[in-house]
Tab-separated table of C-alpha atoms in Angstrom:
chain	number	residue	atom	x	y	z
G	1	UNK	CA	10.217	-15.115	28.056
G	2	UNK	CA	11.203	-17.356	30.939
G	3	UNK	CA	10.279	-20.547	29.130
G	4	UNK	CA	12.535	-19.954	26.150
G	5	UNK	CA	16.195	-19.062	26.049
G	6	UNK	CA	17.121	-15.779	24.408
G	7	UNK	CA	18.303	-17.534	21.264
G	8	UNK	CA	15.052	-19.472	20.976
G	9	UNK	CA	12.765	-16.500	21.441
G	10	UNK	CA	14.721	-14.728	18.709
G	11	UNK	CA	13.579	-17.524	16.385
G	12	UNK	CA	9.983	-16.537	16.986
G	13	UNK	CA	10.345	-12.769	17.165
G	14	UNK	CA	12.693	-12.149	14.231
G	15	UNK	CA	10.311	-13.230	11.455
G	16	UNK	CA	7.603	-10.958	12.852
G	17	UNK	CA	9.388	-7.816	11.748
G	18	UNK	CA	12.979	-7.571	10.562
G	19	UNK	CA	13.045	-10.900	8.778
G	20	UNK	CA	9.406	-11.129	7.781
G	21	UNK	CA	8.804	-13.931	5.273
G	22	UNK	CA	6.585	-11.829	3.020
G	23	UNK	CA	8.065	-8.358	3.063
G	24	UNK	CA	11.763	-9.242	3.428
G	25	UNK	CA	12.326	-12.836	2.332
G	26	UNK	CA	9.696	-12.555	-0.475
G	27	UNK	CA	8.229	-15.992	0.203
G	28	UNK	CA	4.633	-17.168	0.037
G	29	UNK	CA	3.118	-14.191	-1.725
G	30	UNK	CA	0.509	-15.985	-3.837
G	31	UNK	CA	-1.885	-16.903	-1.078
G	32	UNK	CA	-1.229	-13.672	0.801
G	33	UNK	CA	-2.852	-11.756	-2.010
G	34	UNK	CA	-5.639	-13.890	-3.309
G	35	UNK	CA	-7.576	-14.649	-0.142
G	36	UNK	CA	-7.331	-11.452	1.888
G	37	UNK	CA	-10.585	-9.794	0.771
G	38	UNK	CA	-12.094	-11.013	4.066
G	39	UNK	CA	-10.382	-10.979	7.434
G	40	UNK	CA	-11.846	-14.360	8.397
G	41	UNK	CA	-10.386	-16.146	5.364
G	42	UNK	CA	-7.027	-14.518	6.061
G	43	UNK	CA	-7.022	-15.724	9.688
G	44	UNK	CA	-7.992	-19.276	8.746
G	45	UNK	CA	-5.304	-19.342	6.064
G	46	UNK	CA	-2.704	-18.102	8.556
G	47	UNK	CA	-3.659	-20.812	11.063
G	48	UNK	CA	-3.559	-23.521	8.380
G	49	UNK	CA	-0.108	-22.448	7.248
G	50	UNK	CA	1.085	-22.340	10.857
G	51	UNK	CA	-0.088	-25.895	11.498
G	52	UNK	CA	1.470	-27.223	8.299
G	53	UNK	CA	4.740	-25.346	8.736
G	54	UNK	CA	5.266	-26.191	12.411
G	55	UNK	CA	4.458	-29.894	12.061
G	56	UNK	CA	6.265	-30.188	8.733
G	57	UNK	CA	9.369	-28.495	10.103
G	58	UNK	CA	9.476	-30.981	12.995
G	59	UNK	CA	8.961	-33.937	10.639
G	60	UNK	CA	11.701	-32.837	8.238
G	61	UNK	CA	14.013	-32.041	11.123
G	62	UNK	CA	13.543	-35.554	12.525
G	63	UNK	CA	14.137	-37.066	9.096
G	64	UNK	CA	17.062	-34.833	8.203
G	65	UNK	CA	19.763	-37.452	8.739
G	66	UNK	CA	17.875	-40.164	6.856
G	67	UNK	CA	16.851	-38.309	3.683
G	68	UNK	CA	19.374	-38.672	0.841
G	69	UNK	CA	19.992	-35.149	-0.387
G	70	UNK	CA	19.230	-36.017	-4.026
G	71	UNK	CA	15.575	-36.835	-3.418
G	72	UNK	CA	14.935	-34.402	-0.572
G	73	UNK	CA	12.578	-32.195	-2.623
G	74	UNK	CA	10.247	-35.102	-3.338
G	75	UNK	CA	10.317	-36.175	0.306
G	76	UNK	CA	9.523	-32.626	1.399
G	77	UNK	CA	6.673	-32.372	-1.080
G	78	UNK	CA	5.168	-35.627	0.155
G	79	UNK	CA	5.334	-34.504	3.799
G	80	UNK	CA	3.675	-31.166	2.980
G	81	UNK	CA	1.076	-32.725	0.688
G	82	UNK	CA	0.053	-35.198	3.396
G	83	UNK	CA	-0.304	-32.405	5.981
G	84	UNK	CA	-2.236	-30.211	3.572
G	85	UNK	CA	-4.668	-33.027	2.770
G	86	UNK	CA	-5.375	-33.304	6.513
G	87	UNK	CA	-5.923	-29.533	6.796
G	88	UNK	CA	-8.175	-29.563	3.732
G	89	UNK	CA	-10.306	-32.411	5.063
G	90	UNK	CA	-10.627	-30.731	8.487
G	91	UNK	CA	-11.714	-27.469	6.842
G	92	UNK	CA	-14.241	-29.286	4.672
G	93	UNK	CA	-15.648	-31.093	7.688
G	94	UNK	CA	-15.970	-28.175	10.114
G	95	UNK	CA	-16.298	-25.098	7.939
G	96	UNK	CA	-17.490	-26.038	4.482
G	97	UNK	CA	-18.420	-22.509	3.415
G	98	UNK	CA	-14.961	-21.211	4.232
G	99	UNK	CA	-13.243	-24.041	2.414
G	100	UNK	CA	-15.269	-23.053	-0.659
G	101	UNK	CA	-14.022	-19.461	-0.326
G	102	UNK	CA	-10.423	-20.596	-0.029
G	103	UNK	CA	-10.971	-23.062	-2.927
G	104	UNK	CA	-7.698	-24.059	-4.542
G	105	UNK	CA	-5.612	-21.927	-2.228
G	106	UNK	CA	-5.656	-24.561	0.503
G	107	UNK	CA	-4.074	-26.964	-1.983
G	108	UNK	CA	-1.590	-24.310	-2.953
G	109	UNK	CA	-0.149	-24.310	0.590
G	110	UNK	CA	1.864	-27.259	-0.762
G	111	UNK	CA	3.768	-25.001	-3.119
G	112	UNK	CA	3.798	-22.043	-0.749
G	113	UNK	CA	7.429	-21.037	-0.931
G	114	UNK	CA	7.544	-20.293	2.817
G	115	UNK	CA	7.181	-23.973	3.564
G	116	UNK	CA	9.817	-25.277	1.153
G	117	UNK	CA	12.019	-22.294	1.958
G	118	UNK	CA	12.042	-22.977	5.715
G	119	UNK	CA	12.491	-26.733	5.177
G	120	UNK	CA	15.554	-26.085	3.034
G	121	UNK	CA	16.993	-23.217	5.004
G	122	UNK	CA	16.271	-24.297	8.574
G	123	UNK	CA	14.751	-27.691	9.265
G	124	UNK	CA	17.421	-29.603	7.324
G	125	UNK	CA	20.126	-28.177	9.568
G	126	UNK	CA	18.511	-27.883	13.016
G	127	UNK	CA	16.929	-30.000	15.729
G	128	UNK	CA	13.182	-30.573	16.081
G	129	UNK	CA	12.487	-28.101	18.926
G	130	UNK	CA	14.255	-25.201	17.237
G	131	UNK	CA	12.616	-26.127	13.917
G	132	UNK	CA	9.224	-26.093	15.621
G	133	UNK	CA	9.848	-22.587	16.989
G	134	UNK	CA	11.136	-21.419	13.615
G	135	UNK	CA	7.992	-22.770	11.955
G	136	UNK	CA	5.715	-20.997	14.441
G	137	UNK	CA	7.664	-17.758	14.095
G	138	UNK	CA	7.689	-17.651	10.326
G	139	UNK	CA	4.053	-18.639	10.018
G	140	UNK	CA	3.215	-15.905	12.543
G	141	UNK	CA	5.114	-13.328	10.501
G	142	UNK	CA	3.245	-14.488	7.421
G	143	UNK	CA	-0.067	-14.446	9.268
G	144	UNK	CA	0.614	-10.944	10.600
G	145	UNK	CA	0.869	-9.505	7.075
G	146	UNK	CA	-2.192	-11.488	5.973
G	147	UNK	CA	-4.233	-10.144	8.881
G	148	UNK	CA	-3.111	-6.550	8.292
G	149	UNK	CA	-3.981	-6.729	4.588
G	150	UNK	CA	-7.261	-8.508	5.312
G	151	UNK	CA	-8.154	-5.933	7.982
G	152	UNK	CA	-7.758	-2.952	5.669
G	153	UNK	CA	-9.352	-4.608	2.657
G	154	UNK	CA	-12.438	-5.746	4.547
G	155	UNK	CA	-12.826	-2.524	6.555
G	156	UNK	CA	-12.451	-0.176	3.595
G	157	UNK	CA	-13.986	-2.467	1.016
G	158	UNK	CA	-17.165	-3.618	2.694
G	159	UNK	CA	-17.213	-1.677	5.977
G	160	UNK	CA	-17.228	-4.859	8.053
G	161	UNK	CA	-14.778	-6.829	10.181
G	162	UNK	CA	-15.219	-10.598	10.482
G	163	UNK	CA	-18.703	-9.972	9.080
G	164	UNK	CA	-19.737	-7.445	11.781
G	165	UNK	CA	-20.881	-4.092	10.458
G	166	UNK	CA	-18.351	-1.745	12.015
G	167	UNK	CA	-19.134	1.430	10.139
G	168	UNK	CA	-22.915	1.203	10.204
G	169	UNK	CA	-25.390	-0.121	7.681
G	170	UNK	CA	-24.880	1.028	4.078
G	171	UNK	CA	-28.495	0.284	3.100
G	172	UNK	CA	-30.249	1.991	6.011
G	173	UNK	CA	-27.646	4.775	6.069
G	174	UNK	CA	-26.659	4.530	9.722
G	175	UNK	CA	-23.329	5.249	11.374
G	176	UNK	CA	-20.706	6.732	9.060
G	177	UNK	CA	-22.917	6.188	6.040
G	178	UNK	CA	-25.343	8.796	7.388
G	179	UNK	CA	-22.792	11.535	6.751
G	180	UNK	CA	-22.133	10.416	3.196
G	181	UNK	CA	-19.364	7.811	3.618
G	182	UNK	CA	-19.220	5.179	0.870
G	183	UNK	CA	-17.526	1.791	0.708
G	184	UNK	CA	-14.571	1.614	-1.625
G	185	UNK	CA	-15.478	-1.440	-3.715
G	186	UNK	CA	-12.090	-1.216	-5.332
G	187	UNK	CA	-10.475	-2.621	-2.172
G	188	UNK	CA	-12.270	-5.909	-2.744
G	189	UNK	CA	-10.561	-6.434	-6.096
G	190	UNK	CA	-7.435	-8.539	-5.919
G	191	UNK	CA	-4.993	-5.980	-7.407
G	192	UNK	CA	-5.487	-3.799	-4.330
G	193	UNK	CA	-3.906	-6.524	-2.202
G	194	UNK	CA	-0.670	-5.999	-4.088
G	195	UNK	CA	-0.815	-2.291	-3.559
G	196	UNK	CA	-1.588	-2.664	0.170
G	197	UNK	CA	1.407	-4.998	0.575
G	198	UNK	CA	3.503	-2.486	-1.361
G	199	UNK	CA	2.480	0.218	1.107
G	200	UNK	CA	3.258	-2.049	4.094
G	201	UNK	CA	6.744	-2.585	2.655
G	202	UNK	CA	7.103	1.167	2.209
G	203	UNK	CA	6.147	1.895	5.815
G	204	UNK	CA	8.371	-0.863	7.177
G	205	UNK	CA	11.413	0.241	5.213
G	206	UNK	CA	10.986	3.896	6.060
G	207	UNK	CA	11.083	2.939	9.740
G	208	UNK	CA	14.102	0.664	9.364
G	209	UNK	CA	16.566	2.217	6.944
G	210	UNK	CA	18.805	-0.866	7.002
G	211	UNK	CA	16.287	-2.775	4.913
G	212	UNK	CA	16.349	-0.408	1.929
G	213	UNK	CA	17.515	-2.032	-1.358
G	214	UNK	CA	19.637	-0.035	-3.792
G	215	UNK	CA	17.605	-1.294	-6.757
J	1	UNK	CA	-13.940	-22.004	-31.509
J	2	UNK	CA	-14.315	-23.334	-27.992
J	3	UNK	CA	-10.564	-23.977	-27.922
J	4	UNK	CA	-9.685	-20.499	-29.150
J	5	UNK	CA	-11.987	-18.946	-26.569
J	6	UNK	CA	-10.420	-20.884	-23.696
J	7	UNK	CA	-6.968	-20.090	-25.060
J	8	UNK	CA	-7.533	-16.328	-25.113
J	9	UNK	CA	-9.350	-16.476	-21.800
J	10	UNK	CA	-6.520	-18.254	-20.027
J	11	UNK	CA	-3.947	-15.822	-21.423
J	12	UNK	CA	-5.686	-12.519	-20.783
J	13	UNK	CA	-8.741	-12.781	-18.552
J	14	UNK	CA	-7.675	-15.511	-16.135
J	15	UNK	CA	-4.025	-14.544	-16.347
J	16	UNK	CA	-2.117	-16.632	-13.795
J	17	UNK	CA	-0.225	-13.676	-12.339
J	18	UNK	CA	-2.658	-10.795	-12.651
J	19	UNK	CA	-5.973	-12.487	-11.931
J	20	UNK	CA	-5.061	-15.255	-9.483
J	21	UNK	CA	-1.576	-14.280	-8.258
J	22	UNK	CA	-0.032	-17.669	-8.828
J	23	UNK	CA	3.698	-18.128	-9.149
J	24	UNK	CA	4.369	-14.788	-7.499
J	25	UNK	CA	7.501	-15.969	-5.685
J	26	UNK	CA	9.487	-16.753	-8.794
J	27	UNK	CA	7.766	-13.893	-10.602
J	28	UNK	CA	9.258	-11.444	-8.110
J	29	UNK	CA	12.584	-13.197	-7.639
J	30	UNK	CA	13.540	-13.848	-11.273
J	31	UNK	CA	12.251	-10.672	-12.925
J	32	UNK	CA	15.326	-8.487	-12.514
J	33	UNK	CA	16.586	-9.127	-16.062
J	34	UNK	CA	14.641	-9.792	-19.264
J	35	UNK	CA	16.941	-12.609	-20.408
J	36	UNK	CA	16.459	-14.736	-17.276
J	37	UNK	CA	12.752	-13.939	-17.236
J	38	UNK	CA	12.400	-15.315	-20.773
J	39	UNK	CA	14.175	-18.531	-19.753
J	40	UNK	CA	11.924	-19.139	-16.769
J	41	UNK	CA	8.799	-18.159	-18.715
J	42	UNK	CA	9.609	-20.643	-21.481
J	43	UNK	CA	10.198	-23.390	-18.928
J	44	UNK	CA	6.839	-22.647	-17.294
J	45	UNK	CA	4.959	-22.870	-20.627
J	46	UNK	CA	6.729	-26.152	-21.344
J	47	UNK	CA	5.949	-27.766	-17.985
J	48	UNK	CA	2.348	-26.497	-17.827
J	49	UNK	CA	1.654	-27.830	-21.325
J	50	UNK	CA	2.763	-31.294	-20.169
J	51	UNK	CA	1.437	-31.493	-16.620
J	52	UNK	CA	-2.083	-30.103	-17.070
J	53	UNK	CA	-3.205	-32.717	-19.663
J	54	UNK	CA	-1.424	-35.432	-17.686
J	55	UNK	CA	-3.177	-34.466	-14.471
J	56	UNK	CA	-6.446	-34.242	-16.411
J	57	UNK	CA	-6.025	-37.915	-17.364
J	58	UNK	CA	-5.178	-38.796	-13.753
J	59	UNK	CA	-8.197	-36.903	-12.491
J	60	UNK	CA	-10.528	-38.419	-15.053
J	61	UNK	CA	-9.462	-42.057	-14.795
J	62	UNK	CA	-8.206	-42.362	-11.227
J	63	UNK	CA	-9.317	-39.687	-8.813
J	64	UNK	CA	-12.850	-38.455	-9.532
J	65	UNK	CA	-15.783	-40.121	-7.800
J	66	UNK	CA	-16.626	-43.121	-9.980
J	67	UNK	CA	-13.510	-42.696	-12.099
J	68	UNK	CA	-12.351	-46.228	-11.409
J	69	UNK	CA	-15.356	-47.717	-13.206
J	70	UNK	CA	-13.102	-48.890	-16.039
J	71	UNK	CA	-11.533	-51.394	-13.637
J	72	UNK	CA	-14.834	-53.194	-13.169
J	73	UNK	CA	-18.154	-52.942	-11.356
J	74	UNK	CA	-16.647	-53.330	-7.884
J	75	UNK	CA	-14.609	-50.179	-8.195
J	76	UNK	CA	-17.368	-47.957	-9.581
J	77	UNK	CA	-18.203	-46.183	-6.312
J	78	UNK	CA	-14.672	-45.411	-5.151
J	79	UNK	CA	-13.910	-41.738	-4.552
J	80	UNK	CA	-10.210	-40.978	-4.378
J	81	UNK	CA	-10.468	-37.239	-4.908
J	82	UNK	CA	-8.907	-36.523	-1.504
J	83	UNK	CA	-5.656	-37.890	-2.944
J	84	UNK	CA	-5.542	-35.327	-5.716
J	85	UNK	CA	-3.065	-32.933	-4.049
J	86	UNK	CA	-0.465	-35.603	-3.480
J	87	UNK	CA	-0.991	-37.194	-6.920
J	88	UNK	CA	-0.760	-33.871	-8.725
J	89	UNK	CA	2.367	-32.735	-6.955
J	90	UNK	CA	3.982	-36.141	-7.493
J	91	UNK	CA	3.216	-35.963	-11.224
J	92	UNK	CA	4.626	-32.462	-11.397
J	93	UNK	CA	7.818	-33.312	-9.513
J	94	UNK	CA	8.395	-36.405	-11.647
J	95	UNK	CA	7.654	-34.632	-14.910
J	96	UNK	CA	9.984	-31.786	-14.041
J	97	UNK	CA	12.744	-34.277	-13.312
J	98	UNK	CA	11.988	-36.197	-16.519
J	99	UNK	CA	11.875	-33.075	-18.654
J	100	UNK	CA	15.198	-32.035	-17.165
J	101	UNK	CA	16.821	-35.360	-18.101
J	102	UNK	CA	15.347	-35.370	-21.631
J	103	UNK	CA	16.319	-31.772	-22.331
J	104	UNK	CA	19.833	-32.349	-21.009
J	105	UNK	CA	20.243	-35.364	-23.298
J	106	UNK	CA	18.830	-33.949	-26.534
J	107	UNK	CA	19.416	-30.214	-26.407
J	108	UNK	CA	22.322	-29.180	-24.190
J	109	UNK	CA	22.045	-25.555	-25.318
J	110	UNK	CA	18.413	-25.319	-24.196
J	111	UNK	CA	19.410	-27.114	-21.003
J	112	UNK	CA	22.062	-24.537	-20.304
J	113	UNK	CA	19.647	-21.664	-20.751
J	114	UNK	CA	16.847	-23.271	-18.702
J	115	UNK	CA	19.240	-25.169	-16.431
J	116	UNK	CA	18.783	-23.631	-13.010
J	117	UNK	CA	15.107	-22.821	-13.515
J	118	UNK	CA	13.795	-26.293	-14.219
J	119	UNK	CA	14.159	-27.713	-10.689
J	120	UNK	CA	12.711	-24.471	-9.284
J	121	UNK	CA	9.561	-25.014	-11.275
J	122	UNK	CA	8.449	-28.027	-9.229
J	123	UNK	CA	7.630	-25.640	-6.398
J	124	UNK	CA	6.178	-22.866	-8.544
J	125	UNK	CA	2.561	-22.407	-7.485
J	126	UNK	CA	1.554	-21.580	-11.061
J	127	UNK	CA	2.157	-25.186	-12.074
J	128	UNK	CA	0.166	-26.821	-9.280
J	129	UNK	CA	-2.368	-23.993	-9.566
J	130	UNK	CA	-2.879	-24.810	-13.251
J	131	UNK	CA	-3.757	-28.391	-12.404
J	132	UNK	CA	-5.975	-27.462	-9.444
J	133	UNK	CA	-7.902	-24.872	-11.469
J	134	UNK	CA	-8.241	-27.420	-14.259
J	135	UNK	CA	-9.841	-29.742	-11.707
J	136	UNK	CA	-12.084	-27.179	-10.006
J	137	UNK	CA	-13.332	-25.674	-13.286
J	138	UNK	CA	-14.175	-29.152	-14.591
J	139	UNK	CA	-12.602	-28.783	-18.010
J	140	UNK	CA	-14.398	-31.410	-20.135
J	141	UNK	CA	-11.913	-32.767	-22.695
J	142	UNK	CA	-8.228	-33.586	-22.989
J	143	UNK	CA	-7.854	-31.127	-25.889
J	144	UNK	CA	-9.268	-28.271	-23.823
J	145	UNK	CA	-7.032	-29.197	-20.902
J	146	UNK	CA	-3.960	-28.995	-23.153
J	147	UNK	CA	-5.093	-25.644	-24.538
J	148	UNK	CA	-5.687	-24.416	-20.989
J	149	UNK	CA	-2.191	-25.501	-19.933
J	150	UNK	CA	-0.482	-23.803	-22.860
J	151	UNK	CA	-2.635	-20.683	-22.543
J	152	UNK	CA	-1.939	-20.174	-18.843
J	153	UNK	CA	1.751	-20.773	-19.504
J	154	UNK	CA	1.805	-18.073	-22.167
J	155	UNK	CA	-0.086	-15.725	-19.849
J	156	UNK	CA	2.531	-16.239	-17.137
J	157	UNK	CA	5.306	-15.750	-19.689
J	158	UNK	CA	3.793	-12.436	-20.845
J	159	UNK	CA	3.470	-11.230	-17.264
J	160	UNK	CA	7.051	-11.972	-16.236
J	161	UNK	CA	8.379	-10.535	-19.520
J	162	UNK	CA	6.466	-7.304	-18.978
J	163	UNK	CA	7.533	-6.808	-15.363
J	164	UNK	CA	11.171	-7.638	-16.175
J	165	UNK	CA	11.199	-5.029	-18.948
J	166	UNK	CA	9.665	-2.443	-16.614
J	167	UNK	CA	12.134	-3.256	-13.833
J	168	UNK	CA	15.073	-2.833	-16.209
J	169	UNK	CA	13.865	0.652	-17.068
J	170	UNK	CA	12.776	1.684	-13.602
J	171	UNK	CA	16.299	1.809	-12.226
J	172	UNK	CA	16.662	5.101	-14.104
J	173	UNK	CA	13.713	6.702	-12.319
J	174	UNK	CA	13.721	8.437	-8.990
J	175	UNK	CA	11.730	6.058	-6.771
J	176	UNK	CA	11.450	6.944	-3.040
J	177	UNK	CA	14.241	5.029	-1.281
J	178	UNK	CA	12.085	2.777	0.956
J	179	UNK	CA	9.976	1.710	-2.025
J	180	UNK	CA	12.934	0.687	-4.175
J	181	UNK	CA	13.156	-2.915	-5.299
J	182	UNK	CA	10.367	-4.982	-3.854
J	183	UNK	CA	7.905	-2.261	-2.894
J	184	UNK	CA	7.636	-0.581	-6.269
J	185	UNK	CA	7.442	-3.968	-8.001
J	186	UNK	CA	4.385	-4.824	-5.908
J	187	UNK	CA	2.677	-1.555	-6.746
J	188	UNK	CA	3.470	-1.810	-10.484
J	189	UNK	CA	2.133	-5.347	-10.546
J	190	UNK	CA	-1.034	-4.105	-8.865
J	191	UNK	CA	-1.471	-1.416	-11.500
J	192	UNK	CA	-0.811	-3.904	-14.301
J	193	UNK	CA	-3.394	-6.237	-12.779
J	194	UNK	CA	-5.952	-3.427	-12.802
J	195	UNK	CA	-5.094	-2.897	-16.465
J	196	UNK	CA	-5.557	-6.576	-17.217
J	197	UNK	CA	-8.986	-6.490	-15.580
J	198	UNK	CA	-10.193	-4.509	-18.586
J	199	UNK	CA	-9.803	-7.669	-20.663
J	200	UNK	CA	-12.673	-9.058	-18.591
J	201	UNK	CA	-15.151	-7.588	-21.062
J	202	UNK	CA	-13.512	-9.257	-24.033
J	203	UNK	CA	-15.469	-12.497	-23.998
J	204	UNK	CA	-18.970	-12.228	-22.649
J	205	UNK	CA	-20.474	-15.638	-23.304
J	206	UNK	CA	-23.913	-16.490	-21.964
J	207	UNK	CA	-22.733	-18.949	-19.360
J	208	UNK	CA	-19.761	-16.873	-18.259
J	209	UNK	CA	-19.529	-17.094	-14.474
J	210	UNK	CA	-18.946	-13.753	-12.819
J	211	UNK	CA	-16.504	-14.090	-9.952
J	212	UNK	CA	-17.790	-13.290	-6.506
J	213	UNK	CA	-15.167	-10.631	-5.959
J	214	UNK	CA	-16.213	-8.790	-9.097
J	215	UNK	CA	-19.889	-9.008	-8.215
J	216	UNK	CA	-19.271	-7.359	-4.906
J	217	UNK	CA	-18.088	-4.214	-6.667
J	218	UNK	CA	-21.490	-3.394	-8.088
J	219	UNK	CA	-23.215	-1.458	-5.342
J	220	UNK	CA	-26.303	-3.603	-4.952
J	221	UNK	CA	-27.889	-1.297	-2.435
J	222	UNK	CA	-28.444	1.338	-5.082
J	223	UNK	CA	-31.182	-0.664	-6.694
J	224	UNK	CA	-33.008	-0.993	-3.402
J	225	UNK	CA	-32.628	2.611	-2.338
J	226	UNK	CA	-33.841	4.231	-5.534
J	227	UNK	CA	-36.371	6.916	-4.691
J	228	UNK	CA	-39.937	5.679	-4.850
J	229	UNK	CA	-41.069	8.335	-7.289
J	230	UNK	CA	-39.170	6.523	-10.024
J	231	UNK	CA	-41.747	3.775	-9.924
J	232	UNK	CA	-44.111	5.637	-12.186
J	233	UNK	CA	-41.465	6.045	-14.873
J	234	UNK	CA	-40.795	3.384	-17.454
J	235	UNK	CA	-38.371	0.595	-16.653
J	236	UNK	CA	-35.908	2.003	-19.136
J	237	UNK	CA	-35.513	5.197	-17.210
J	238	UNK	CA	-34.976	3.292	-14.006
J	239	UNK	CA	-32.165	1.331	-15.591
J	240	UNK	CA	-30.566	4.491	-16.824
J	241	UNK	CA	-30.647	5.926	-13.353
J	242	UNK	CA	-29.036	2.817	-11.847
J	243	UNK	CA	-26.347	2.935	-14.503
J	244	UNK	CA	-25.698	6.607	-13.930
J	245	UNK	CA	-25.460	5.939	-10.206
J	246	UNK	CA	-22.971	3.155	-10.771
J	247	UNK	CA	-20.826	5.291	-13.016
J	248	UNK	CA	-20.775	8.055	-10.444
J	249	UNK	CA	-19.275	5.626	-8.001
């Protein structure tokens, strides 16, 4: 990347794999699981979190020398809550159906541990530009897992991707359904999200032995 | 009766961890030992039991469309519901701080056992989730809101207790190395959640809303694609066939 120095591009690339917020740092799991039955909801959620995290990181980074450390949690919560209200209103205005699907999980971005975690761990100690990159990177790592889980759950669960019928029509028995393929309705149930994430962790740690925990 | 039903429902059927995946971060991070899990679970019950009724009052008398009518005619058509996120989280953060001060003053031993967990709770999604679900499900009375708060707290407590006990035992089993720690915890939680889904049949009231996700499991197409020859049979037989088809799935 010519635009970014090596140190800066590391901020974006690290959270995508070796320091992924979901599989390694164990942050922000709640929303990753509940809304991934459809790929579209997962993508919208990832974009919302990216907007909130990047802007919030910059705001906290600018305020970092003014906030007294005793009340920093309340200040952080207010910044996030304000940003999330904006995201919620935008979603309601432009994509009402989707905001119904996401229901309370848009509001729960406020308590998404990724956001508070990055504020505490990064934005309070770094300048605005680096905080911005860190926000984008971590939200992208989070979004990556969301999209992978959403992809498998929607493809195997309802045979569609973003609503398009990829595997043929289950009612008219075209495509794969003609040779006896059936949708696995189980994938649409929320517990399967946990198991899919578990498998992602398994694959990732088998490829990178350094990440294995002893117990 | 209504209270008991909501109580059982919020513990087992709508379990915070297994049905809606709220509070997963602390659930995964603090479940390595049973003793710490009990401390955090107790703190969650405590805070949920206080904040849900409090936020119910806020919602009812401040935030809902038309909620300001008690101030006078002029205020009757105000709608402040867009402020609910910020109001709820402010209530929760303040209450957590207040509870911490009160507990420290009156019961130092409880404070020492809950100590580190109390501030963590402000950012536990289960707490904000409790209030947001209370709002979106339109719980009608203050009593029911309190019962809902306590019930979801107990449900969360049960979940973290169970996973902590399993994780204490699982260190003696031979788990594949890459799955150790986080990976196996995810998969066990998934299996437990599937187990908890069987509670879904426990209360089948008339106006029970079936969740969209659950509806999608029933293969609707089967009803449409039944062979035409079944038409001459009685309706009963048709139903049997649909059932048999569903079970086969």
